[in-house]
């Protein structure tokens, strides 16, 4: 009889396990180093900008630095293959991690030394460099976790420890940073956070590492007869690479124009106009073009056009780099298109729109709480980062329970509907919370929270955050489970990375127009608009449900 697997450790037991071995203790530090920059750059930074009265349109454009985390799979082959001159002696993964951590310290120091009111362009540059270093560090840390895992420190244990460290960093970079900002200047807060990253560098220097292996397996696979010839792969890669390069260059160019100093009589370009006129082409370049190239690559293989007729064993540095980029950018979509056929359009549409409702306005949460609703930094730190994290964990747990009780697609549908209602809750909060008050008094929430000393004003915030975080916790759990089930085990890491990057694309582009809309129309109106945008995700979930039902069962990924 098969033995029951041991329950995964949590809480203090997990922390105790993390300190027992060198690998697990290092993983705790790496999780902290990964979570702290994300919290400081994607959330807390906007509280600073809101406090110094940077307009919401500018904050929305600056939030596009978060695309670094979405696009990190583009340069992940470089991180995997390139030996850093002068640093390679530290280790194949440690060299990149140390480089990124030093860059993060410098980026935070640069932010601390720059006045965002006087030099928003320079401030944005330091924030972008920090996000780029943080995203690259994540690539190297993910690879390190897989490389060093063994029987004593399994991947599952290291992953749990990583999440534990990441959550600690979220509290430090969110709640603690806000509390500190209420007692000292924002630049001093970021200097202290830079010092924390500096301490983690010492942990990194003592971390174990693995030798750089041979890459023969990849070249042997792509060099087998019947596979696309190098010239054909190169052409496909050139088209996809050019499309991605154009999209990223266009976004960066607009950010630079938006954040550059103005001359006499000049005005910044409209984010709404850019998103409306250029946004669709960015989506076409990053989604439609790669899908079309992937479909054509499959067609060429089926018809034996532009394929190898005999084994190709030749490879050098350029061929090696091209093979890695092909496997990162083209091969995952080619496999998905081959397996799903036209259904891939529904899947990609669902992936693009599912997180839209709660992704668009997330960057404006701190300005909304602090500057519009006038809560104190201590109140927001407790409600959003401490109480909110508990509610998110509860939502994730509830999402897992619903998966077991009502099934896969019903849970995904619930996860699409609840954030829409969450946006209406926040619209009511922006309007003075008449419905939240009526609901809270009606079901006894005000009386319950009142037992802990909270007044009506604080209870409104806690109720809104409770609903929002439980909703997004359920949606996040459902969506991660869905994407984990749709990817092929032959391309698990790269396919998941590629698909997960698309989840942030439209939401990130939408933040720019949302910021301008908040300035023009107010929070309540825009919250209702984003709720309406969530209906698009509901439509795609319904279409995916029909697609899966017609198959009679969920699509089984290759190798499952």
Coordinates of C-alpha atoms in Angstrom, one line a residue:
X1 CA 0.0 0.0 0.0
X2 CA 1.4 3.4 -1.0
X3 CA 2.5 5.5 1.9
X4 CA 0.8 8.8 2.7
X5 CA 3.1 11.8 1.8
X6 CA 4.1 13.8 4.8
X7 CA 2.3 17.2 5.1
X8 CA 4.2 20.2 3.9
X9 CA 5.7 22.2 6.8
X10 CA 4.3 25.6 7.5
X11 CA 4.9 28.6 9.8
X12 CA 7.6 28.3 12.5
X13 CA 8.3 24.7 11.6
X14 CA 9.2 25.7 8.1
X15 CA 11.4 28.6 9.5
X16 CA 13.2 26.1 11.7
X17 CA 13.8 23.7 8.8
X18 CA 15.1 26.6 6.8
X19 CA 17.9 27.3 9.2
X20 CA 19.0 23.6 9.6
X21 CA 21.0 23.3 6.3
X22 CA 23.1 25.7 4.3
X23 CA 21.0 25.3 1.2
X24 CA 17.6 25.9 2.9
X25 CA 19.0 28.9 4.9
X26 CA 20.3 30.3 1.6
X27 CA 16.9 29.7 0.0
X28 CA 15.2 31.7 2.8
X29 CA 17.6 34.6 2.1
X30 CA 17.0 34.3 -1.7
X31 CA 13.2 34.4 -1.2
X32 CA 13.6 37.5 0.9
X33 CA 15.9 39.1 -1.7
X34 CA 13.3 38.3 -4.5
X35 CA 10.2 39.5 -2.6
X36 CA 11.6 42.8 -1.2
X37 CA 12.3 44.6 -4.5
X38 CA 8.9 43.6 -5.9
X39 CA 7.1 45.0 -2.9
X40 CA 9.2 48.2 -2.9
X41 CA 9.1 48.9 -6.7
X42 CA 5.6 47.8 -7.7
X43 CA 3.6 48.9 -4.6
X44 CA 5.3 50.9 -2.0
X45 CA 7.0 53.3 -4.5
X46 CA 3.6 54.5 -5.6
X47 CA 2.8 55.5 -2.0
X48 CA 5.9 57.7 -2.1
X49 CA 4.9 59.2 -5.4
X50 CA 1.3 59.8 -4.3
X51 CA 2.5 61.6 -1.2
X52 CA 4.6 64.1 -3.2
X53 CA 1.6 64.7 -5.5
X54 CA 2.8 63.0 -8.7
X55 CA -0.3 62.8 -10.9
X56 CA -1.9 59.4 -11.3
X57 CA -1.3 59.3 -15.1
X58 CA 2.5 59.5 -14.4
X59 CA 2.2 56.8 -11.7
X60 CA 0.3 54.6 -14.2
X61 CA 3.1 54.9 -16.8
X62 CA 5.8 54.4 -14.2
X63 CA 4.0 51.2 -13.2
X64 CA 5.0 49.7 -16.6
X65 CA 8.4 48.9 -15.0
X66 CA 6.5 45.8 -13.8
X67 CA 6.6 44.5 -17.4
X68 CA 10.2 43.6 -16.6
X69 CA 8.8 40.7 -14.5
X70 CA 6.5 39.7 -17.4
X71 CA 9.2 39.8 -20.1
X72 CA 12.0 38.1 -18.1
X73 CA 11.7 34.9 -20.0
X74 CA 13.1 36.8 -23.1
X75 CA 16.5 37.1 -21.5
X76 CA 16.4 33.9 -19.4
X77 CA 18.5 32.0 -22.0
X78 CA 21.2 34.7 -21.6
X79 CA 21.2 34.2 -17.8
X80 CA 21.4 30.5 -18.3
X81 CA 24.2 30.4 -20.8
X82 CA 26.4 33.5 -20.3
X83 CA 29.4 33.3 -18.0
X84 CA 30.0 36.7 -16.5
X85 CA 33.6 37.9 -16.9
X86 CA 35.2 38.4 -13.5
X87 CA 32.3 36.9 -11.6
X88 CA 32.0 33.4 -13.0
X89 CA 34.4 32.2 -10.3
X90 CA 31.6 32.8 -7.8
X91 CA 29.4 30.1 -9.5
X92 CA 27.2 29.9 -12.5
X93 CA 24.1 31.1 -10.6
X94 CA 25.7 33.0 -7.8
X95 CA 27.5 35.3 -10.2
X96 CA 24.2 36.5 -11.7
X97 CA 22.5 36.7 -8.3
X98 CA 25.4 38.8 -6.8
X99 CA 25.4 41.1 -9.9
X100 CA 21.6 41.7 -9.6
X101 CA 21.8 42.3 -5.8
X102 CA 24.5 44.8 -6.2
X103 CA 22.5 46.5 -9.0
X104 CA 19.5 46.6 -6.6
X105 CA 21.5 48.2 -3.9
X106 CA 22.6 50.9 -6.4
X107 CA 19.1 51.3 -7.7
X108 CA 17.6 51.9 -4.3
X109 CA 20.4 54.2 -3.4
X110 CA 19.7 56.1 -6.6
X111 CA 16.0 56.4 -5.8
X112 CA 16.9 57.7 -2.3
X113 CA 19.2 60.3 -3.8
X114 CA 16.7 61.5 -6.4
X115 CA 13.8 63.9 -5.9
X116 CA 10.8 62.5 -7.9
X117 CA 9.2 66.0 -8.1
X118 CA 12.2 67.6 -9.7
X119 CA 13.6 64.7 -11.6
X120 CA 10.9 62.1 -12.3
X121 CA 12.8 60.9 -15.4
X122 CA 15.9 60.0 -13.5
X123 CA 13.8 58.6 -10.7
X124 CA 12.0 56.4 -13.2
X125 CA 15.3 55.2 -14.7
X126 CA 16.5 54.0 -11.3
X127 CA 13.1 52.3 -10.7
X128 CA 13.4 50.6 -14.1
X129 CA 16.9 49.4 -13.5
X130 CA 15.8 48.0 -10.1
X131 CA 12.9 46.2 -11.7
X132 CA 15.2 44.8 -14.4
X133 CA 17.7 43.6 -11.9
X134 CA 15.0 42.1 -9.7
X135 CA 13.4 40.2 -12.6
X136 CA 16.8 38.9 -13.7
X137 CA 17.6 37.8 -10.1
X138 CA 14.3 35.9 -10.1
X139 CA 15.5 33.9 -13.2
X140 CA 18.8 33.0 -11.6
X141 CA 17.2 32.1 -8.2
X142 CA 14.6 29.9 -9.8
X143 CA 17.4 28.1 -11.7
X144 CA 19.5 27.8 -8.5
X145 CA 16.6 26.2 -6.6
X146 CA 16.3 23.5 -9.2
X147 CA 20.0 23.0 -9.5
X148 CA 20.9 22.4 -5.9
X149 CA 17.9 20.4 -4.8
X150 CA 18.7 16.9 -3.4
X151 CA 17.2 14.4 -1.0
X152 CA 17.9 16.5 2.0
X153 CA 16.7 19.7 0.5
X154 CA 14.0 18.8 -2.1
X155 CA 12.6 21.2 -4.6
X156 CA 9.3 21.1 -2.8
X157 CA 10.9 22.1 0.5
X158 CA 13.1 24.8 -1.1
X159 CA 10.0 26.2 -2.9
X160 CA 8.1 26.4 0.4
X161 CA 11.0 28.1 2.1
X162 CA 11.3 30.5 -0.9
X163 CA 7.7 31.5 -0.6
X164 CA 8.1 31.9 3.2
X165 CA 11.0 34.3 2.6
X166 CA 9.1 36.1 -0.1
X167 CA 6.1 36.7 2.2
X168 CA 8.4 38.0 4.9
X169 CA 9.8 40.4 2.4
X170 CA 6.3 41.5 1.3
X171 CA 5.6 42.5 4.9
X172 CA 8.9 44.3 5.3
X173 CA 8.7 46.1 1.9
X174 CA 5.0 46.9 2.4
X175 CA 3.8 47.2 6.0
X176 CA 7.2 48.0 7.7
X177 CA 8.2 50.4 4.9
X178 CA 4.9 52.3 5.3
X179 CA 5.3 52.4 9.1
X180 CA 8.9 53.7 8.8
X181 CA 7.8 56.3 6.2
X182 CA 5.4 57.7 8.9
X183 CA 8.4 58.3 11.1
X184 CA 11.2 59.2 8.7
X185 CA 11.7 60.4 5.1
X186 CA 11.1 58.1 2.2
X187 CA 14.7 58.4 1.0
X188 CA 15.9 57.1 4.3
X189 CA 13.4 54.2 4.1
X190 CA 14.9 53.1 0.7
X191 CA 18.4 53.5 2.1
X192 CA 17.5 51.0 4.9
X193 CA 16.0 48.6 2.3
X194 CA 19.1 48.8 0.2
X195 CA 21.1 47.9 3.3
X196 CA 18.9 44.8 3.8
X197 CA 19.7 43.7 0.2
X198 CA 23.3 44.3 1.0
X199 CA 23.1 41.9 3.9
X200 CA 21.7 39.2 1.6
X201 CA 24.7 39.6 -0.7
X202 CA 26.8 38.2 2.2
X203 CA 24.4 35.2 2.3
X204 CA 24.8 34.8 -1.5
X205 CA 28.6 34.7 -1.3
X206 CA 28.4 31.7 1.1
X207 CA 25.8 29.9 -0.9
X208 CA 26.6 26.5 -2.6
X209 CA 26.4 26.3 -6.4
X210 CA 26.6 23.7 -9.2
X211 CA 29.0 23.4 -12.1
X212 CA 28.0 24.5 -15.6
X213 CA 26.8 21.4 -17.5
X214 CA 27.1 20.6 -21.1
X215 CA 24.1 21.6 -23.3
X216 CA 24.3 18.7 -25.7
X217 CA 20.8 17.4 -25.1
X218 CA 19.2 20.6 -26.4
X219 CA 21.3 20.7 -29.6
X220 CA 20.8 17.0 -30.2
X221 CA 17.0 17.4 -30.0
X222 CA 16.9 20.4 -32.4
X223 CA 19.5 18.8 -34.7
X224 CA 17.5 15.5 -35.3
X225 CA 16.2 14.7 -38.8
X226 CA 12.7 16.1 -39.4
X227 CA 13.3 19.1 -37.1
X228 CA 13.4 22.6 -38.6
X229 CA 16.7 23.5 -40.2
X230 CA 18.8 26.2 -38.5
X231 CA 18.0 28.7 -41.2
X232 CA 14.2 28.1 -40.8
X233 CA 14.5 28.4 -37.0
X234 CA 16.5 31.5 -37.5
X235 CA 13.9 33.1 -39.7
X236 CA 11.1 32.3 -37.3
X237 CA 13.1 33.6 -34.4
X238 CA 14.0 36.8 -36.3
X239 CA 10.3 37.6 -36.9
X240 CA 9.3 36.9 -33.3
X241 CA 12.3 38.7 -31.8
X242 CA 11.8 41.7 -34.0
X243 CA 8.1 41.9 -32.9
X244 CA 9.0 41.7 -29.2
X245 CA 11.9 44.2 -29.7
X246 CA 9.5 46.6 -31.4
X247 CA 6.9 46.3 -28.6
X248 CA 9.4 46.8 -25.8
X249 CA 11.1 49.6 -27.6
X250 CA 7.8 51.4 -28.2
X251 CA 6.8 51.1 -24.6
X252 CA 10.2 52.4 -23.3
X253 CA 10.2 55.3 -25.8
X254 CA 6.7 56.4 -24.7
X255 CA 7.7 56.1 -21.1
X256 CA 10.8 58.3 -21.7
X257 CA 8.6 60.9 -23.5
X258 CA 6.1 60.8 -20.7
X259 CA 8.6 61.2 -17.9
X260 CA 11.0 63.7 -19.6
X261 CA 11.1 67.4 -18.5
X262 CA 8.7 69.7 -20.4
X263 CA 9.8 72.8 -22.2
X264 CA 7.8 76.1 -22.3
X265 CA 4.3 75.5 -23.6
X266 CA 4.8 71.7 -24.1
X267 CA 2.5 69.0 -22.9
X268 CA 3.1 65.3 -22.1
X269 CA 1.6 62.9 -24.6
X270 CA -1.8 61.4 -23.7
X271 CA -1.6 57.9 -22.2
X272 CA -5.1 57.2 -23.3
X273 CA -4.3 58.0 -26.9
X274 CA -1.2 55.9 -26.9
X275 CA -3.0 52.9 -25.3
X276 CA -5.9 53.3 -27.7
X277 CA -3.9 53.8 -30.9
X278 CA -0.7 51.8 -30.2
X279 CA -1.8 49.3 -27.5
X280 CA -3.5 47.0 -30.0
X281 CA -0.4 46.8 -32.2
X282 CA 1.7 45.9 -29.1
X283 CA -0.7 43.0 -28.4
X284 CA -0.5 41.9 -32.0
X285 CA 3.3 42.0 -31.9
X286 CA 3.7 40.1 -28.7
X287 CA 0.8 37.6 -29.1
X288 CA -0.6 37.4 -32.6
X289 CA 2.7 37.4 -34.5
X290 CA 4.4 34.7 -32.3
X291 CA 1.2 32.6 -32.6
X292 CA 1.2 32.9 -36.4
X293 CA 4.9 32.1 -36.6
X294 CA 4.4 29.1 -34.3
X295 CA 1.6 27.8 -36.6
X296 CA 3.7 28.3 -39.7
X297 CA 6.6 26.4 -38.0
X298 CA 4.2 23.5 -37.3
X299 CA 3.0 23.6 -41.0
X300 CA 6.6 23.5 -42.2
X301 CA 7.4 20.5 -40.1
X302 CA 4.2 18.6 -41.2
X303 CA 5.0 19.3 -44.9
X304 CA 8.7 18.7 -44.4
X305 CA 9.6 22.1 -45.8
X306 CA 12.8 23.7 -44.5
X307 CA 13.6 20.8 -42.2
X308 CA 16.7 18.7 -41.6
X309 CA 17.2 15.6 -43.7
X310 CA 20.1 14.3 -41.7
X311 CA 21.4 14.8 -38.2
X312 CA 23.0 18.2 -37.6
X313 CA 25.6 18.1 -34.8
X314 CA 27.4 21.4 -35.5
X315 CA 27.0 24.2 -33.0
X316 CA 28.9 27.1 -31.7
X317 CA 28.2 30.1 -29.4
X318 CA 25.8 31.8 -32.0
X319 CA 24.0 28.5 -32.7
X320 CA 23.7 27.8 -29.0
X321 CA 22.2 31.2 -28.2
X322 CA 19.8 30.8 -31.1
X323 CA 18.7 27.4 -30.0
X324 CA 18.0 28.6 -26.4
X325 CA 16.1 31.6 -27.7
X326 CA 14.0 29.4 -30.1
X327 CA 13.1 27.1 -27.2
X328 CA 12.1 30.2 -25.1
X329 CA 10.1 32.1 -27.7
X330 CA 8.9 29.9 -30.5
X331 CA 8.8 26.2 -29.5
X332 CA 6.5 26.6 -26.5
X333 CA 3.8 28.3 -28.6
X334 CA 4.4 25.8 -31.5
X335 CA 3.6 22.9 -29.1
X336 CA 0.5 24.7 -27.7
X337 CA -0.8 25.5 -31.2
X338 CA -0.2 21.9 -32.4
X339 CA -2.0 20.5 -29.4
X340 CA -5.0 22.9 -29.1
X341 CA -5.5 23.9 -32.7
X342 CA -7.9 26.8 -33.1
X343 CA -8.7 26.4 -29.4
X344 CA -5.5 28.1 -28.6
X345 CA -7.2 31.5 -29.5
X346 CA -9.7 30.9 -26.7
X347 CA -6.9 29.9 -24.3
X348 CA -4.7 32.9 -25.1
X349 CA -7.8 35.2 -24.9
X350 CA -8.6 33.9 -21.5
X351 CA -5.0 34.2 -20.3
X352 CA -4.8 37.8 -21.5
X353 CA -8.1 38.9 -19.9
X354 CA -8.5 36.8 -16.8
X355 CA -6.4 39.0 -14.4
X356 CA -7.5 42.2 -16.1
X357 CA -10.1 43.3 -13.6
X358 CA -7.7 43.2 -10.6
X359 CA -4.4 43.9 -12.4
X360 CA -5.3 47.3 -13.8
X361 CA -5.8 49.3 -10.6
X362 CA -3.4 47.5 -8.2
X363 CA -0.6 50.1 -8.7
X364 CA -3.0 52.9 -7.5
X365 CA -4.0 51.2 -4.2
X366 CA -1.6 53.2 -2.0
X367 CA -2.5 56.6 -3.5
X368 CA -6.2 55.7 -3.2
X369 CA -5.9 54.7 0.5
X370 CA -3.5 57.4 1.5
X371 CA -4.2 60.5 -0.6
X372 CA -7.8 60.0 -1.6
X373 CA -9.3 58.4 1.5
X374 CA -6.8 59.9 3.9
X375 CA -6.0 56.9 5.9
X376 CA -2.7 57.0 7.8
X377 CA 0.4 55.0 6.8
X378 CA 0.0 52.8 9.9
X379 CA -3.6 52.1 9.1
X380 CA -2.9 51.2 5.5
X381 CA 0.1 49.1 6.6
X382 CA -2.0 47.0 8.9
X383 CA -5.1 46.7 6.6
X384 CA -3.4 46.2 3.3
X385 CA -0.2 44.3 4.1
X386 CA -0.9 42.4 7.4
X387 CA -4.6 41.8 7.5
X388 CA -4.7 41.8 3.7
X389 CA -2.1 39.0 3.4
X390 CA -4.1 36.9 5.8
X391 CA -7.2 37.4 3.6
X392 CA -5.3 36.5 0.5
X393 CA -4.0 33.3 2.0
X394 CA -7.6 32.5 3.1
X395 CA -8.7 33.1 -0.5
X396 CA -6.1 30.8 -1.9
X397 CA -7.1 28.1 0.5
X398 CA -10.8 28.6 -0.4
X399 CA -9.8 28.4 -4.1
X400 CA -8.2 25.0 -3.5
X401 CA -11.3 23.8 -1.6
X402 CA -13.6 24.9 -4.4
X403 CA -11.5 23.1 -6.9
X404 CA -12.1 19.9 -5.0
X405 CA -15.7 20.5 -4.2
X406 CA -17.2 22.0 -7.4
X407 CA -14.5 21.3 -10.1
X408 CA -12.1 23.0 -12.3
X409 CA -14.1 25.2 -14.7
X410 CA -16.7 26.3 -12.1
X411 CA -14.0 27.5 -9.8
X412 CA -12.3 29.4 -12.6
X413 CA -15.7 31.0 -13.4
X414 CA -16.1 32.0 -9.7
X415 CA -12.6 33.4 -9.9
X416 CA -13.5 35.6 -12.9
X417 CA -16.8 36.9 -11.3
X418 CA -15.6 37.8 -7.8
X419 CA -13.0 40.4 -8.8
X420 CA -15.8 42.2 -10.8
X421 CA -17.8 42.5 -7.6
X422 CA -14.7 43.5 -5.8
X423 CA -14.3 46.5 -8.1
X424 CA -17.9 47.5 -7.3
X425 CA -17.0 47.3 -3.6
X426 CA -14.1 49.7 -4.1
X427 CA -16.4 52.0 -6.1
X428 CA -18.7 52.1 -3.1
X429 CA -15.8 52.8 -0.8
X430 CA -14.8 55.7 -3.0
X431 CA -18.3 57.0 -2.8
X432 CA -18.3 57.0 1.0
X433 CA -19.2 53.4 1.6
X434 CA -23.0 53.5 2.0
X435 CA -23.5 49.9 0.8
X436 CA -20.5 48.6 2.8
X437 CA -21.9 50.2 5.9
X438 CA -25.3 48.8 5.3
X439 CA -23.9 45.3 4.6
X440 CA -21.5 45.5 7.6
X441 CA -24.2 46.5 10.1
X442 CA -26.7 44.0 8.6
X443 CA -24.5 40.9 9.0
X444 CA -22.8 42.0 12.2
X445 CA -19.3 42.8 10.8
X446 CA -19.2 46.2 12.4
X447 CA -20.1 44.7 15.7
X448 CA -17.4 42.0 15.3
X449 CA -14.6 44.4 14.2
X450 CA -15.7 46.8 16.9
X451 CA -14.8 44.3 19.6
X452 CA -11.2 44.7 18.5
X453 CA -11.4 48.5 18.8
X454 CA -11.9 49.4 15.1
X455 CA -14.1 52.5 14.3
X456 CA -16.5 52.6 11.4
X457 CA -14.0 54.3 9.1
X458 CA -11.4 51.6 9.6
X459 CA -14.0 48.8 9.3
X460 CA -15.0 50.0 5.9
X461 CA -11.4 49.6 4.7
X462 CA -11.1 46.2 6.3
X463 CA -14.3 45.0 4.7
X464 CA -13.3 46.2 1.3
X465 CA -9.8 44.7 1.5
X466 CA -11.3 41.4 2.9
X467 CA -13.5 41.0 -0.1
X468 CA -10.9 42.1 -2.6
X469 CA -8.1 39.9 -1.3
X470 CA -10.3 36.8 -0.8
X471 CA -11.6 37.3 -4.4
X472 CA -8.1 37.7 -5.9
X473 CA -6.8 34.8 -3.8
X474 CA -9.5 32.5 -5.2
X475 CA -8.9 33.9 -8.7
X476 CA -5.2 33.6 -8.4
X477 CA -5.3 30.0 -7.2
X478 CA -7.8 29.0 -9.9
X479 CA -5.7 30.7 -12.6
X480 CA -2.4 29.2 -11.5
X481 CA -4.0 25.7 -11.4
X482 CA -5.5 26.3 -14.9
X483 CA -2.2 27.3 -16.5
X484 CA -0.4 24.6 -14.7
X485 CA -2.8 22.1 -16.3
X486 CA -2.6 23.6 -19.8
X487 CA 1.2 23.6 -20.2
X488 CA 3.0 20.6 -21.7
X489 CA 5.5 18.8 -19.5
X490 CA 7.9 18.8 -22.4
X491 CA 8.1 22.6 -22.0
X492 CA 6.9 23.1 -18.5
X493 CA 9.2 25.9 -17.4
X494 CA 9.4 28.0 -20.6
X495 CA 5.8 27.5 -21.6
X496 CA 4.5 28.5 -18.2
X497 CA 6.9 31.5 -18.1
X498 CA 5.7 32.6 -21.5
X499 CA 2.0 32.2 -20.7
X500 CA 2.3 33.8 -17.3
X501 CA 4.0 36.8 -18.9
X502 CA 1.0 37.4 -21.1
X503 CA -1.3 37.6 -18.0
X504 CA 0.3 41.0 -17.1
X505 CA 0.4 42.4 -20.6
X506 CA -3.0 44.0 -21.1
X507 CA -3.3 44.8 -17.4
X508 CA 0.0 46.6 -17.4
X509 CA -0.8 48.6 -20.5
X510 CA -4.2 49.4 -19.0
X511 CA -2.6 51.0 -15.9
X512 CA -1.4 53.9 -17.9
X513 CA -4.9 54.8 -19.2
X514 CA -6.3 54.0 -15.8
X515 CA -4.0 56.5 -14.1
X516 CA -5.1 59.3 -16.5
X517 CA -8.7 58.2 -16.1
X518 CA -8.5 58.4 -12.3
X519 CA -7.3 62.0 -12.6
X520 CA -10.1 62.9 -15.1
X521 CA -13.1 61.0 -13.9
X522 CA -12.4 59.9 -10.3
X523 CA -11.9 56.6 -8.6
X524 CA -15.5 55.4 -8.3
X525 CA -16.2 55.8 -12.1
X526 CA -13.0 54.0 -13.1
X527 CA -13.6 51.2 -10.7
X528 CA -16.9 50.6 -12.4
X529 CA -15.3 50.6 -15.8
X530 CA -12.7 48.1 -14.8
X531 CA -15.5 45.9 -13.4
X532 CA -17.1 46.0 -16.9
X533 CA -13.8 45.1 -18.4
X534 CA -13.9 41.9 -16.3
X535 CA -16.9 40.7 -18.2
X536 CA -14.6 40.0 -21.2
X537 CA -12.8 37.5 -19.0
X538 CA -16.1 35.9 -18.1
X539 CA -16.9 35.5 -21.8
X540 CA -13.6 33.8 -22.5
X541 CA -14.1 31.5 -19.4
X542 CA -17.5 30.4 -20.9
X543 CA -15.9 29.8 -24.3
X544 CA -13.1 27.7 -22.7
X545 CA -15.7 25.8 -20.7
X546 CA -17.5 24.9 -23.9
X547 CA -14.2 23.9 -25.6
X548 CA -13.2 21.6 -22.7
X549 CA -16.8 20.1 -22.5
X550 CA -16.7 19.3 -26.2
X551 CA -13.5 17.4 -25.7
X552 CA -15.2 15.4 -22.9
X553 CA -12.2 16.1 -20.6
X554 CA -9.5 18.6 -20.0
X555 CA -6.8 18.7 -22.7
X556 CA -4.0 16.3 -21.6
X557 CA -0.7 18.1 -22.1
X558 CA 2.0 16.2 -23.9
X559 CA 3.9 13.9 -21.6
X560 CA 1.3 14.2 -18.8

